[in-house]
Amino acid sequence: MAIIISQDGKNAQRVDKSDFEREGYLQNYIHENPESIPVYEIEEDKKLFVVAREFSTESGPIDALAIDKDGDIYVVETKLYKNPDKRTVVAQALDYGASLWRHSDYNEFINKIKNEINNKFKISFEEKTKDFFNINEEQVNIILDVLKRNLKQGNIKFVILMDAIEDRLKDLIVYINQNSQFDIYAVQMEYYKFEKYEIMIPKLFGVEVKKDVKTTKNSGTLWNWELFKQRLKDFGEEEVTAAEHIIEWARKNNIEIDWTSSQRGSFILCFETEGKKGFYPLSVTGDAMISWNAPHQGNYSPPPFDKPEKRAEILKRLKLVKGATIDSGNVDGYNGLKLPLRAITNDDARREFFSVCSWIKETLETEE
């Protein structure tokens, strides 16, 4: 395939697809430009932080090891189409994942990553992670907790990165995703050169079928407090205590708790209005976060929160909660609020959070 480049609608030039000469160049490119891996097609705000190249395992070196802000671990394997090993690339990636799970001690694992980051960027892993994901120290600690649990449980995702992907490999990835617990994605990276510029066009395969599978699997298991408490214990007793505070406050204030059937578990605070539909702006997730849930309803929220400026006022008030990360301009996006659950164990933060919840309740009641 060729692309056409022009300037101001004139002087169009055809640019033919180029070839990567070495797999090492492709590895280095994603290390230096992790945004070229289009995981934002999985979730809008998702991006990968490539923490190491040639990460050693018992089965050999992983081309690239990456993480995201949810604490998920990604094994990234690169192959050029001309490489005769391309047919075994999925098995190779799974072998690396199994080796990470079976033979890696967490302290050794995280120390290797920290050394890689320090050697490359001359700052600590924690500082680089804060900067890369634009998060605070508390959220970095949560990422570390989730990384530890994912490594222990073997929850590892896989990205196969190639310059061209044959249909047989696409079919294999669809089959594995549809019939297993694995998350495997293929990225086809088309490469073009024009004068001093390089143009990369990435295309992601494997995401849509996985979304459908998760919807089917999740629909059968409804979370409850006992299951959710066990999940939160993986983070710490502070998270359990914070969730108990929220549930107890909801009970005392006649706010319903709606348990979901999502993969990681969550519950939603349901502000019901008599004779009208409810309002569900906040959720507590199995990732030990209090999250912004209002985009589910948007302008179909009950008055007065059917107005974006009124929903934005909730975020404005939540800014006063110590530990909260607020994006006031993202009122209809899920990044409007990120609040570590453990922050609610602080008396002042908890008082401020419940003050906002009470204001939501009172505002809805005033409209009745």
XYZ file of N, CA and C in Angstrom, residues 109-344:
708
model
N 12.028 -9.107 40.134
C 11.349 -8.579 38.949
C 11.317 -7.052 38.971
N 10.843 -6.479 40.078
C 10.684 -5.026 40.136
C 12.036 -4.327 40.232
N 13.009 -4.957 40.872
C 14.340 -4.347 40.955
C 15.010 -4.286 39.586
N 14.795 -5.312 38.764
C 15.345 -5.288 37.401
C 14.728 -4.142 36.603
N 13.426 -3.959 36.776
C 12.746 -2.862 36.085
C 13.275 -1.516 36.576
N 13.407 -1.384 37.891
C 13.890 -0.119 38.457
C 15.298 0.202 37.963
N 16.139 -0.814 37.857
C 17.498 -0.598 37.350
C 17.477 -0.150 35.892
N 16.601 -0.781 35.099
C 16.476 -0.398 33.686
C 16.073 1.069 33.552
N 15.073 1.471 34.337
C 14.576 2.847 34.262
C 15.645 3.831 34.725
N 16.320 3.489 35.804
C 17.355 4.379 36.329
C 18.503 4.540 35.340
N 18.894 3.451 34.696
C 19.991 3.505 33.730
C 19.622 4.327 32.498
N 18.360 4.228 32.074
C 17.949 4.926 30.850
C 17.610 6.392 31.102
N 16.855 6.659 32.178
C 16.327 8.009 32.389
C 17.027 8.781 33.507
N 17.864 8.081 34.277
C 18.603 8.706 35.390
C 17.678 9.232 36.487
N 16.484 8.676 36.572
C 15.571 8.962 37.680
C 14.966 7.645 38.137
N 14.283 7.673 39.259
C 13.717 6.443 39.811
C 12.510 5.976 39.000
N 12.209 4.693 39.139
C 11.018 4.129 38.503
C 9.767 4.879 38.949
N 9.696 5.163 40.254
C 8.517 5.840 40.793
C 8.324 7.220 40.164
N 9.421 7.979 40.053
C 9.321 9.319 39.472
C 8.956 9.259 37.989
N 9.570 8.327 37.267
C 9.275 8.201 35.836
C 7.833 7.761 35.617
N 7.338 6.860 36.452
C 5.955 6.392 36.323
C 4.977 7.524 36.602
N 5.257 8.317 37.640
C 4.408 9.479 37.939
C 4.351 10.419 36.737
N 5.502 10.678 36.149
C 5.580 11.604 35.023
C 4.900 11.030 33.779
N 5.134 9.751 33.502
C 4.611 9.136 32.274
C 3.089 9.080 32.275
N 2.507 8.675 33.412
C 1.055 8.528 33.494
C 0.360 9.753 34.092
N 1.163 10.740 34.504
C 0.615 11.954 35.129
C -0.246 11.600 36.341
N 0.340 10.867 37.271
C -0.368 10.417 38.471
C 0.435 10.815 39.701
N -0.142 10.577 40.880
C 0.543 10.939 42.116
C 1.213 9.723 42.754
N 1.917 9.967 43.852
C 2.683 8.906 44.517
C 1.784 7.775 45.001
N 0.608 8.140 45.491
C -0.331 7.133 45.986
C -0.733 6.176 44.866
N -0.960 6.712 43.689
C -1.359 5.885 42.553
C -0.206 5.018 42.052
N 1.018 5.513 42.169
C 2.179 4.683 41.828
C 2.250 3.476 42.754
N 2.003 3.701 44.038
C 2.012 2.587 44.993
C 0.945 1.561 44.655
N -0.202 2.029 44.184
C -1.261 1.102 43.780
C -0.819 0.290 42.568
N -0.170 0.942 41.597
C 0.355 0.216 40.434
C 1.306 -0.887 40.880
N 2.192 -0.566 41.819
C 3.143 -1.565 42.315
C 2.417 -2.728 42.980
N 1.377 -2.428 43.746
C 0.597 -3.493 44.391
C -0.058 -4.399 43.352
N -0.630 -3.792 42.314
C -1.311 -4.582 41.285
C -0.306 -5.380 40.460
N 0.851 -4.785 40.161
C 1.902 -5.521 39.456
C 2.285 -6.784 40.217
N 2.425 -6.644 41.523
C 2.801 -7.788 42.357
C 1.758 -8.887 42.271
N 0.481 -8.493 42.362
C -0.584 -9.491 42.307
C -0.667 -10.131 40.920
N -0.544 -9.325 39.869
C -0.625 -9.872 38.518
C 0.506 -10.842 38.229
N 1.708 -10.521 38.703
C 2.829 -11.435 38.502
C 2.590 -12.741 39.246
N 2.115 -12.637 40.473
C 1.851 -13.824 41.293
C 0.792 -14.717 40.663
N -0.250 -14.108 40.082
C -1.365 -14.865 39.523
C -1.179 -15.197 38.043
N -0.108 -14.700 37.441
C 0.123 -14.971 36.026
C -0.799 -14.204 35.098
N -1.308 -13.064 35.561
C -2.176 -12.224 34.722
C -1.301 -11.352 33.827
N -0.992 -11.854 32.665
C -0.068 -11.182 31.751
C -0.728 -11.049 30.390
N -0.588 -9.896 29.771
C -1.134 -9.645 28.439
C 0.006 -9.696 27.420
N -0.364 -9.916 26.164
C 0.647 -10.136 25.131
C 0.364 -9.265 23.910
N 1.436 -8.684 23.371
C 1.339 -7.891 22.147
C 2.338 -8.451 21.142
N 1.833 -8.862 19.983
C 2.684 -9.335 18.885
C 2.798 -8.196 17.881
N 4.002 -7.704 17.675
C 4.224 -6.529 16.827
C 4.994 -6.948 15.580
N 4.385 -6.720 14.397
C 5.014 -7.125 13.145
C 4.813 -6.051 12.081
N 5.621 -6.119 11.039
C 5.457 -5.187 9.924
C 4.328 -5.616 8.996
N 3.995 -6.891 9.010
C 2.862 -7.414 8.238
C 2.364 -8.666 8.949
N 1.054 -8.828 9.009
C 0.471 -9.955 9.740
C -0.407 -10.755 8.789
N -0.106 -12.036 8.652
C -0.884 -12.880 7.758
C -2.200 -13.286 8.417
N -3.170 -13.663 7.592
C -4.500 -14.009 8.088
C -4.460 -15.186 9.057
N -3.556 -16.107 8.849
C -3.486 -17.284 9.718
C -3.158 -16.882 11.158
N -2.273 -15.903 11.318
C -1.932 -15.433 12.663
C -3.107 -14.679 13.283
N -3.802 -13.882 12.482
C -4.988 -13.183 12.992
C -6.030 -14.186 13.485
N -6.252 -15.249 12.706
C -7.228 -16.273 13.093
C -6.816 -16.954 14.390
N -5.525 -17.219 14.541
C -5.031 -17.869 15.753
C -5.274 -16.988 16.974
N -5.014 -15.705 16.840
C -5.211 -14.782 17.964
C -6.688 -14.683 18.333
N -7.557 -14.609 17.333
C -8.999 -14.589 17.604
C -9.417 -15.854 18.336
N -8.909 -16.993 17.875
C -9.271 -18.277 18.497
C -8.826 -18.331 19.958
N -7.593 -17.930 20.221
C -7.077 -17.971 21.597
C -7.859 -17.012 22.488
N -8.097 -15.812 22.013
C -8.841 -14.839 22.813
C -10.256 -15.314 23.119
N -10.876 -15.969 22.141
C -12.269 -16.369 22.302
C -12.415 -17.612 23.166
N -11.367 -18.405 23.278
C -11.497 -19.686 23.962
C -10.551 -19.842 25.146
N -10.056 -18.744 25.660
C -9.146 -18.818 26.804
C -9.238 -17.529 27.604
N -8.487 -17.498 28.705
C -8.422 -16.301 29.545
C -7.346 -15.327 29.071
N -6.615 -15.689 28.006
C -5.513 -14.847 27.556
C -6.015 -13.595 26.836
N -5.232 -12.533 26.947
C -5.411 -11.318 26.155
C -4.201 -11.201 25.240
N -4.399 -11.486 23.958
C -3.317 -11.382 22.983
C -3.749 -10.399 21.902
N -2.890 -9.440 21.630
C -3.180 -8.448 20.603
C -2.052 -8.459 19.575
N -2.420 -8.270 18.323
C -1.424 -8.159 17.261
C -1.438 -6.729 16.734
N -0.257 -6.198 16.518
C -0.135 -4.847 15.955
C 0.650 -4.942 14.651
N 0.015 -4.511 13.577
C 0.703 -4.424 12.292
C 1.209 -2.997 12.125
N 2.521 -2.856 12.010
C 3.139 -1.530 11.948
C 3.654 -1.278 10.529
N 2.919 -0.483 9.771
C 3.362 -0.125 8.427
C 4.335 1.049 8.520
N 5.383 0.981 7.710
C 6.520 1.901 7.844
C 6.753 2.620 6.517
N 6.806 3.949 6.583
C 7.058 4.761 5.397
C 8.154 5.776 5.709
N 8.957 6.100 4.697
C 10.009 7.102 4.854
C 9.807 8.185 3.799
N 9.834 9.439 4.265
C 9.698 10.567 3.350
C 10.662 11.652 3.793
N 11.676 11.885 2.923
C 12.734 12.839 3.249
C 13.321 12.477 4.617
N 13.268 13.387 5.600
C 13.861 13.072 6.902
C 12.840 12.489 7.875
N 11.615 12.261 7.393
C 10.545 11.818 8.280
C 10.299 10.313 8.164
N 9.874 9.738 9.280
C 9.386 8.363 9.315
C 7.899 8.407 9.644
N 7.128 7.631 8.935
C 5.678 7.581 9.155
C 5.310 6.156 9.533
N 4.686 6.013 10.694
C 4.245 4.708 11.166
C 2.718 4.682 11.204
N 2.141 3.629 10.656
C 0.685 3.455 10.702
C 0.400 2.131 11.408
N 0.045 2.199 12.706
C -0.228 0.964 13.445
C -1.690 0.545 13.310
N -1.915 -0.756 13.266
C -3.277 -1.290 13.242
C -3.359 -2.437 14.232
N -4.355 -2.384 15.111
C -4.495 -3.360 16.194
C -5.513 -4.430 15.826
N -5.157 -5.693 16.083
C -6.058 -6.822 15.871
C -6.248 -7.573 17.192
N -7.439 -8.124 17.383
C -7.681 -8.970 18.554
C -8.475 -8.320 19.650
N -8.751 -7.016 19.531
C -9.405 -6.328 20.643
C -10.912 -6.529 20.642
N -11.557 -6.505 19.483
C -13.020 -6.553 19.463
C -13.562 -7.872 19.984
N -12.956 -8.975 19.577
C -13.461 -10.265 20.052
C -13.286 -10.393 21.544
N -12.194 -9.812 22.072
C -11.971 -9.918 23.515
C -13.011 -9.117 24.279
N -13.410 -7.973 23.746
C -14.455 -7.203 24.414
C -15.745 -8.011 24.488
N -16.096 -8.681 23.374
C -17.316 -9.486 23.370
C -17.234 -10.632 24.360
N -16.072 -11.282 24.427
C -15.907 -12.408 25.340
C -16.044 -11.951 26.771
N -15.431 -10.807 27.110
C -15.500 -10.318 28.485
C -16.932 -9.995 28.873
N -17.686 -9.430 27.939
C -19.075 -9.124 28.246
C -19.838 -10.391 28.574
N -19.586 -11.448 27.819
C -20.274 -12.708 28.058
C -19.858 -13.315 29.378
N -18.565 -13.322 29.659
C -18.079 -13.944 30.887
C -18.520 -13.163 32.114
N -18.490 -11.847 32.006
C -18.791 -11.049 33.180
C -20.255 -11.087 33.567
N -21.135 -11.382 32.592
C -22.557 -11.280 32.852
C -23.043 -12.316 33.847
N -22.251 -13.359 34.115
C -22.749 -14.428 34.972
C -22.381 -14.306 36.434
N -21.413 -13.474 36.789
C -20.928 -13.415 38.165
C -21.165 -12.035 38.751
N -22.050 -11.985 39.735
C -22.340 -10.723 40.400
C -21.511 -10.636 41.672
N -20.778 -9.536 41.826
C -19.936 -9.370 43.002
C -20.788 -9.090 44.235
N -20.236 -9.378 45.390
C -20.857 -9.032 46.668
C -19.748 -8.584 47.611
N -20.117 -8.186 48.831
C -19.124 -7.636 49.734
C -18.037 -8.641 50.086
N -18.399 -9.880 50.337
C -17.392 -10.863 50.735
C -16.373 -11.104 49.625
N -16.842 -11.229 48.389
C -15.917 -11.414 47.264
C -15.054 -10.175 47.065
N -15.693 -9.018 47.156
C -14.985 -7.758 46.926
C -13.946 -7.519 48.018
N -14.292 -7.847 49.238
C -13.361 -7.666 50.357
C -12.103 -8.504 50.153
N -12.281 -9.736 49.674
C -11.123 -10.594 49.427
C -10.220 -9.995 48.353
N -10.839 -9.387 47.346
C -10.025 -8.752 46.300
C -9.265 -7.554 46.851
N -9.949 -6.736 47.660
C -9.290 -5.551 48.211
C -8.167 -5.913 49.166
N -8.256 -7.068 49.810
C -7.202 -7.487 50.735
C -5.866 -7.661 50.025
N -5.903 -7.899 48.709
C -4.651 -7.983 47.949
C -3.920 -6.645 47.937
N -4.675 -5.553 48.119
C -4.064 -4.229 48.181
C -3.659 -3.885 49.610
N -4.493 -4.244 50.575
C -4.171 -3.957 51.971
C -5.424 -3.745 52.795
N -5.256 -3.773 54.106
C -6.389 -3.605 55.008
C -6.962 -2.193 54.944
N -6.131 -1.211 54.588
C -6.628 0.162 54.473
C -7.729 0.263 53.422
N -7.554 -0.457 52.311
C -8.554 -0.427 51.248
C -9.864 -1.058 51.717
N -9.755 -2.149 52.469
C -10.952 -2.801 53.006
C -11.682 -1.851 53.954
N -10.924 -1.217 54.847
C -11.516 -0.282 55.813
C -12.200 0.883 55.108
N -11.551 1.423 54.082
C -12.128 2.554 53.348
C -13.443 2.160 52.685
N -13.468 0.985 52.060
C -14.701 0.520 51.419
C -15.804 0.316 52.449
N -15.447 -0.199 53.622
C -16.432 -0.378 54.699
C -17.016 0.966 55.128
N -16.164 1.992 55.224
C -16.640 3.339 55.571
C -17.687 3.818 54.561
N -17.396 3.600 53.273
C -18.305 4.080 52.226
C -19.634 3.329 52.268
N -19.558 2.017 52.422
C -20.788 1.219 52.479
C -21.621 1.588 53.703
N -20.959 1.814 54.839
C -21.671 2.185 56.061
C -22.320 3.563 55.907
N -21.598 4.502 55.314
C -22.182 5.832 55.086
C -23.400 5.719 54.176
N -23.290 4.916 53.120
C -24.407 4.746 52.190
C -25.626 4.162 52.904
N -25.385 3.178 53.770
C -26.494 2.553 54.506
C -27.208 3.574 55.391
N -26.436 4.378 56.103
C -27.021 5.363 57.019
C -27.769 6.472 56.283
N -27.392 6.714 55.038
C -27.987 7.824 54.288
C -28.947 7.355 53.187
N -29.342 6.084 53.275
C -30.313 5.526 52.319
C -29.850 5.644 50.867
N -28.549 5.441 50.684
C -27.976 5.392 49.338
C -27.766 3.925 48.989
N -28.351 3.491 47.893
C -28.234 2.084 47.521
C -26.845 1.771 46.969
N -26.415 0.545 47.224
C -25.165 0.026 46.660
C -25.525 -0.967 45.561
N -25.026 -0.732 44.368
C -25.305 -1.611 43.230
C -24.026 -2.363 42.863
N -24.010 -3.674 43.122
C -22.847 -4.491 42.780
C -22.876 -4.826 41.299
N -21.715 -4.760 40.649
C -21.633 -5.022 39.210
C -21.147 -6.444 38.957
N -21.131 -6.809 37.679
C -20.579 -8.103 37.275
C -19.329 -7.908 36.428
N -18.645 -6.779 36.607
C -17.428 -6.507 35.848
C -16.320 -7.470 36.243
N -15.335 -7.610 35.377
C -14.279 -8.590 35.597
C -13.518 -8.335 36.891
N -13.230 -7.083 37.181
C -12.423 -6.770 38.359
C -13.269 -6.412 39.579
N -14.570 -6.345 39.394
C -15.448 -6.063 40.517
C -15.578 -4.582 40.793
N -16.764 -4.163 41.191
C -16.988 -2.777 41.594
C -18.380 -2.648 42.182
N -18.593 -1.551 42.904
C -19.964 -1.198 43.275
C -20.181 0.280 43.007
N -21.447 0.618 42.766
C -21.824 1.975 42.376
C -22.704 2.580 43.457
N -22.443 3.844 43.783
C -23.308 4.575 44.705
C -24.513 5.092 43.922
N -25.712 4.661 44.334
C -26.935 4.981 43.594
C -27.750 6.024 44.352
N -27.755 7.238 43.847
C -28.534 8.318 44.448
C -29.917 8.307 43.794
N -30.871 7.664 44.453
C -32.209 7.507 43.888
C -33.077 8.713 44.234
N -33.922 9.103 43.305
C -34.865 10.195 43.536
C -36.275 9.643 43.383
N -37.130 9.994 44.295
C -38.484 9.439 44.308
C -39.250 9.837 43.048
N -39.734 8.818 42.355
C -40.512 9.067 41.145
C -39.675 9.426 39.936
N -38.339 9.473 40.089
C -37.462 9.820 38.973
C -36.348 8.781 38.872
N -35.604 8.857 37.797
C -34.485 7.940 37.654
C -33.368 8.318 38.612
N -32.519 7.338 38.905
C -31.426 7.570 39.828
C -30.226 8.224 39.161
N -29.260 8.581 39.990
C -28.028 9.219 39.529
C -26.867 8.407 40.080
N -25.916 8.040 39.211
C -24.860 7.100 39.588
C -23.474 7.646 39.233
N -23.039 8.714 39.904
C -21.813 9.396 39.475
C -20.508 8.782 39.961
N -20.558 7.909 40.986
C -19.329 7.431 41.616
C -19.339 5.917 41.748
N -18.195 5.309 41.492
C -18.060 3.865 41.681
C -16.775 3.565 42.438
N -16.776 2.447 43.142
C -15.586 1.948 43.834
C -15.171 0.675 43.113
N -13.957 0.650 42.577
C -13.544 -0.437 41.694
C -12.631 -1.439 42.391
N -12.546 -2.602 41.786
C -11.671 -3.648 42.298
C -10.204 -3.336 42.151
N -9.883 -2.216 41.515
C -8.504 -1.724 41.449
C -8.212 -0.780 42.601
N -9.117 -0.775 43.592
C -8.961 0.040 44.807
C -8.958 1.529 44.497
N -9.855 1.929 43.602
C -9.999 3.333 43.238
C -11.461 3.752 43.353
N -11.663 5.026 43.683
C -12.977 5.644 43.558
C -12.964 6.377 42.220
N -13.893 6.023 41.339
C -13.834 6.506 39.962
C -15.074 7.293 39.580
N -14.920 8.054 38.523
C -15.986 8.897 37.978
C -16.856 8.045 37.061
N -18.119 7.905 37.412
C -19.033 7.032 36.683
C -20.109 7.815 35.933
N -20.141 9.138 36.103
C -21.207 9.962 35.518
C -21.326 9.851 34.000
N -20.233 9.614 33.233
C -20.387 9.522 31.781
C -21.359 8.451 31.316
N -21.651 7.448 32.164
C -22.627 6.432 31.783
C -23.983 7.059 31.468
N -24.323 8.143 32.182
C -25.622 8.785 31.988
C -25.516 10.093 31.212
N -24.432 10.846 31.450
C -24.238 12.105 30.743
C -25.429 13.033 30.872
N -25.907 13.564 29.747
C -27.021 14.513 29.758
C -28.368 13.859 30.040
N -28.376 12.525 30.195
C -29.606 11.823 30.565
C -29.692 11.617 32.072
N -28.798 12.247 32.821
C -28.863 12.205 34.279
C -30.102 12.964 34.741
N -30.587 12.679 35.964
C -31.744 13.423 36.473
C -31.361 14.870 36.763
N -32.321 15.806 36.654
C -32.042 17.217 36.959
C -31.591 17.385 38.412
N -30.690 18.315 38.675
C -30.078 19.267 37.739
C -28.796 18.741 37.092
N -28.459 17.461 37.342
C -27.184 16.936 36.850
C -27.239 16.507 35.385
N -28.379 16.788 34.732
C -28.433 16.605 33.279
C -27.675 17.713 32.559
N -27.269 18.729 33.311
C -26.474 19.828 32.745
C -24.991 19.574 33.025
N -24.140 19.622 31.993
C -22.706 19.353 32.180
C -22.064 20.221 33.253
N -22.477 21.493 33.332
C -21.863 22.387 34.318
C -22.191 21.953 35.750
N -23.332 21.311 35.930
C -23.688 20.847 37.273
C -22.890 19.597 37.627
N -22.647 18.729 36.642
C -21.792 17.563 36.894
C -20.356 18.018 37.144
N -19.951 19.068 36.434
C -18.606 19.612 36.641
C -18.447 20.156 38.051
N -19.544 20.638 38.641
C -19.475 21.152 40.007
C -19.133 20.042 41.001
N -19.588 18.822 40.720
C -19.218 17.690 41.582
C -17.703 17.524 41.578
N -17.115 17.538 40.386
C -15.660 17.394 40.280
C -14.947 18.540 40.988
N -15.479 19.740 40.837
C -14.875 20.903 41.494
C -14.855 20.716 43.004
N -15.943 20.208 43.562
C -16.009 19.981 45.006
C -15.075 18.846 45.431
N -14.938 17.840 44.577
C -14.069 16.710 44.910
C -12.591 17.094 44.917
N -12.252 18.242 44.325
C -10.864 18.708 44.354
C -10.363 18.906 45.778
N -11.278 19.157 46.696
C -10.900 19.415 48.086
C -10.569 18.138 48.847
N -10.846 16.985 48.242
C -10.546 15.709 48.898
C -9.067 15.398 48.712
N -8.347 15.287 49.804
C -6.910 15.023 49.738
C -6.644 13.691 49.044
N -5.788 13.728 48.023
C -5.443 12.514 47.291
C -6.182 12.371 45.980
N -7.189 13.226 45.741
C -7.982 13.129 44.512
C -7.257 13.795 43.344
N -7.300 13.148 42.189
C -6.810 13.736 40.944
C -8.026 14.066 40.089
N -8.196 15.344 39.780
C -9.397 15.821 39.099
C -9.036 16.421 37.743
N -9.825 16.060 36.731
C -9.735 16.710 35.424
C -11.093 17.357 35.157
N -11.228 18.616 35.537
C -12.519 19.304 35.444
C -13.020 19.413 34.011
N -12.112 19.396 33.060
C -12.523 19.479 31.665
C -12.949 18.156 31.082
N -12.928 17.116 31.898
C -13.250 15.772 31.412
C -14.520 15.260 32.073
N -15.505 16.145 32.193
C -16.722 15.796 32.922
C -17.455 14.620 32.284
N -17.346 14.464 30.964
C -17.997 13.348 30.285
C -16.997 12.303 29.812
N -15.857 12.250 30.482
C -14.866 11.210 30.237
C -14.538 10.528 31.552
N -14.093 9.297 31.484
C -13.921 8.515 32.709
C -12.682 8.904 33.510
N -11.902 9.862 33.009
C -10.736 10.330 33.758
C -11.043 11.567 34.593
N -12.330 11.881 34.729
C -12.694 13.051 35.518
C -12.216 12.979 36.950
N -12.225 11.769 37.514
C -11.818 11.576 38.914
C -10.995 10.313 39.051
N -9.876 10.416 39.756
C -9.093 9.264 40.185
C -8.753 9.484 41.651
N -9.342 8.668 42.513
C -9.136 8.819 43.951
C -8.815 7.464 44.558
N -7.569 7.260 45.023
C -7.215 5.983 45.651
C -8.120 5.705 46.844
N -8.622 4.510 46.922
C -9.557 4.146 47.981
C -8.951 4.361 49.359
N -7.663 4.074 49.485
C -7.025 4.175 50.801
C -6.996 5.617 51.323
N -7.153 6.590 50.418
C -7.171 7.992 50.857
C -8.321 8.254 51.819
N -9.393 7.478 51.704
C -10.581 7.694 52.526
C -10.361 7.250 53.970
